[in-house]
Amino acid sequence: MFESITKGLEGALSFLRGQTKLTEKNIREALQAVRQSLLEADVNYDVAQSFCDRVARVAVGTEVLDSLKPFEQFVGVVHRELIQLMGPVDHTLNLAKGQVGVIMMCGLQGSGKTTTCGKLAKMLQGEGWRPLLVAADLQRPAAIDQLRIIGEQLGVPVYTEPPTSNPVKVCQNGVALARKQGDVDVVILDTAGRLHIDDELMQELKQIDRTVEPDQVLLVCDAMTGQDAVNSAKVFNAALELNGVVLTKLDGDARGGAALSVKSVTGVPIKYIGVGEQLDKLEMFHPDRMASRILGMGDVLTLFEKAQQHFDAEQMAAQQEKLRKGKFTLTDFRNQMQQVKKLGSFSSIMKMIPGMGRISEMMNDADMDPEQDLGKIEAIISSMTEAERENPEIIDISRRRRIAAGSGTEPSMINKLLKEFTNAQKMMQNMAGQSHLDRLRSLQQMASMGAFDPGAEVSFGKNRSARAEIDKEKKKRQRKDAKKQRKKNRR
Ligand SMILES: Nc1nc2c(ncn2[C@@H]2O[C@H](COP(=O)(O)OP(=O)(O)OP(=O)(O)O)[C@@H](O)[C@H]2O)c(=O)[nH]1
Ligand SMILES: [Mg+2]
């Protein structure tokens, strides 16, 4: 998501790295590069222009803070203005318990309407609502079956009529049925798409809007189509007074043009974003988090929420307890790996951690495949007996050979894994013994090394490792503390 615009902005902003002061001249030069990278990302021309004008006004007028470098100060302004551009936050669907809310989905062909109907039903279901899906796309006979299958997957009812019926009638009948039966509190209408905006489609949608009076009309836009998505949003909004946009396929959108322009051009907020084909790949849109992602600053909040949704709380608590008692085994190691895997691919997780997006890219460039490595580790642990997982020290040469054969790896890899595991075990035991304050201090030290600054040159691998850097900091602090103590004792 947004790889190319992130790279473009990084390049544009790095111009300010070597500067000691923000001046009108260097701000102007940096902004020229920012504007160029926005246009390359397919951001609407007027939007890019007025964005840069605003950043210039704010940056020039900003008081120079001694504590911030010019680069940091400027990135701060760009971050805030990006949030302004995409915001404010608006996830409201105006549903109320005891009433039947109606959400109408519309959009061009293939934009992701039907899939998004399913994703939204799943999300609402998770929040305790009882959805009904209505198949009002009678253009393609297969569309009805597509929605029916999605409904079956989710255990959500789907209202259908034969393809010879009329879409307006289907919507009216579906909503009437929901009101009568009383076991549904939100109806989601899946309407037909067209290759291009045409009058017939608009008339059909307007008629549904007038007769059914949905509480929400949401436009589904394919982010990959950039400015075309924004232009179609303008036309749909003129005809239907949209309540919001769902921007789909952001997982494949490297440029970000639609995400950055849609609100500004149409005045309609982005409410949700689609980040994958599966039905759980719908997220609420947070302009601040999106701005952080675009600037390569990560998105820890989304990662945290995902973890809360996907992690098995009981299992985690049990593992914490084992950790505390110093009983962390290979079985726990595998369990944790499996839990983390539920969050998504390795590279998608890395991108959400500040400063890590780059590292993941570097791994890709170096042809490293963490996904494959993790798969191998899992295979190795699964090829061990229960006793071996609990007491890895019993793994001798012949056991090692057996495990390697069972997992399709080499005995040397088993050695490596056991060594890594012993290190991880030690580290975890240390962490478990640390107070909250100590853990915070470790984080602070990492931050001071630039680990959370997207542009900082964090040394890793070939140079001094992050661990050594932390140890050095720790020793320095200890020496300082000891000196203080000696001084105190002398008094
Ligand atoms: N990668 C990705 N693919 C998506 C996303 N949303 C939808 N798709 C895919 O886009 C294609 C079209 O999705 P549909 O839901 O059938 O689109 P539609 O708007 O209902 O299409 P019509 O009914 O033909 O107008 C499918 O292959 C979906 O799996 C998303 O957020 N990310
Ligand atoms: Mg469809």
mmCIF file of C-alpha atoms and ligand atoms in Angstrom, residues 107-116 119 137 140 143 146 190-194 248-252 274-277 281, ligand 1:
data_model
loop_
_atom_site.group_PDB
_atom_site.id
_atom_site.type_symbol
_atom_site.label_atom_id
_atom_site.label_comp_id
_atom_site.label_asym_id
_atom_site.label_seq_id
_atom_site.Cartn_x
_atom_site.Cartn_y
_atom_site.Cartn_z
ATOM 1 C CA GLY A 107 -20.284 2.004 -7.961
ATOM 2 C CA LEU A 108 -18.748 1.144 -11.304
ATOM 3 C CA GLN A 109 -18.369 -2.398 -12.577
ATOM 4 C CA GLY A 110 -15.770 -4.464 -10.766
ATOM 5 C CA SER A 111 -15.104 -1.803 -8.140
ATOM 6 C CA GLY A 112 -15.802 -4.317 -5.372
ATOM 7 C CA LYS A 113 -19.469 -3.657 -4.470
ATOM 8 C CA THR A 114 -20.551 -7.252 -3.945
ATOM 9 C CA THR A 115 -17.408 -8.158 -1.993
ATOM 10 C CA THR A 116 -17.761 -5.021 0.141
ATOM 11 C CA LYS A 119 -17.288 -7.482 4.235
ATOM 12 C CA ASP A 137 -27.861 -6.612 -9.418
ATOM 13 C CA ARG A 140 -25.394 -10.357 -14.546
ATOM 14 C CA ALA A 143 -24.209 -11.698 -9.504
ATOM 15 C CA GLN A 146 -22.048 -14.523 -5.998
ATOM 16 C CA ASP A 190 -25.964 -4.795 -3.693
ATOM 17 C CA THR A 191 -26.706 -2.878 -6.900
ATOM 18 C CA ALA A 192 -25.530 -3.348 -10.485
ATOM 19 C CA GLY A 193 -22.407 -1.747 -11.913
ATOM 20 C CA ARG A 194 -21.648 -0.394 -15.374
ATOM 21 C CA THR A 248 -11.250 -0.773 -2.210
ATOM 22 C CA LYS A 249 -8.093 -2.537 -3.374
ATOM 23 C CA LEU A 250 -5.805 -0.264 -1.347
ATOM 24 C CA ASP A 251 -3.676 -3.370 -0.821
ATOM 25 C CA GLY A 252 -2.642 -3.093 -4.467
ATOM 26 C CA GLY A 274 -10.793 -2.552 1.463
ATOM 27 C CA VAL A 275 -7.356 -4.080 1.918
ATOM 28 C CA GLY A 276 -7.744 -7.538 0.386
ATOM 29 C CA GLU A 277 -10.103 -9.951 -1.295
ATOM 30 C CA LYS A 281 -10.224 -7.333 4.859
HETATM 31 N N1 LIG B 1 -7.144 -6.974 -3.688
HETATM 32 C C1 LIG B 1 -8.410 -6.629 -3.480
HETATM 33 N N2 LIG B 1 -9.359 -7.104 -4.287
HETATM 34 C C2 LIG B 1 -10.637 -6.733 -4.071
HETATM 35 C C3 LIG B 1 -10.988 -5.850 -3.005
HETATM 36 N N3 LIG B 1 -12.325 -5.668 -3.051
HETATM 37 C C4 LIG B 1 -12.780 -6.404 -4.092
HETATM 38 N N4 LIG B 1 -11.781 -7.051 -4.720
HETATM 39 C C5 LIG B 1 -11.829 -7.932 -5.918
HETATM 40 O O1 LIG B 1 -12.330 -7.198 -7.011
HETATM 41 C C6 LIG B 1 -13.062 -8.040 -7.905
HETATM 42 C C7 LIG B 1 -14.435 -7.455 -8.172
HETATM 43 O O2 LIG B 1 -15.193 -7.472 -6.971
HETATM 44 P P1 LIG B 1 -16.775 -7.486 -6.916
HETATM 45 O O3 LIG B 1 -17.174 -7.387 -5.512
HETATM 46 O O4 LIG B 1 -17.333 -8.621 -7.721
HETATM 47 O O5 LIG B 1 -17.081 -6.124 -7.682
HETATM 48 P P2 LIG B 1 -18.497 -5.512 -8.097
HETATM 49 O O6 LIG B 1 -18.361 -4.059 -7.977
HETATM 50 O O7 LIG B 1 -19.582 -6.159 -7.335
HETATM 51 O O8 LIG B 1 -18.555 -5.929 -9.631
HETATM 52 P P3 LIG B 1 -19.874 -5.942 -10.579
HETATM 53 O O9 LIG B 1 -20.962 -6.557 -9.815
HETATM 54 O O10 LIG B 1 -19.461 -6.732 -11.777
HETATM 55 O O11 LIG B 1 -20.122 -4.516 -10.920
HETATM 56 C C8 LIG B 1 -13.120 -9.389 -7.219
HETATM 57 O O12 LIG B 1 -12.138 -10.235 -7.769
HETATM 58 C C9 LIG B 1 -12.792 -9.077 -5.768
HETATM 59 O O13 LIG B 1 -12.201 -10.174 -5.100
HETATM 60 C C10 LIG B 1 -9.934 -5.344 -2.144
HETATM 61 O O14 LIG B 1 -10.116 -4.560 -1.209
HETATM 62 N N5 LIG B 1 -8.669 -5.775 -2.435
#
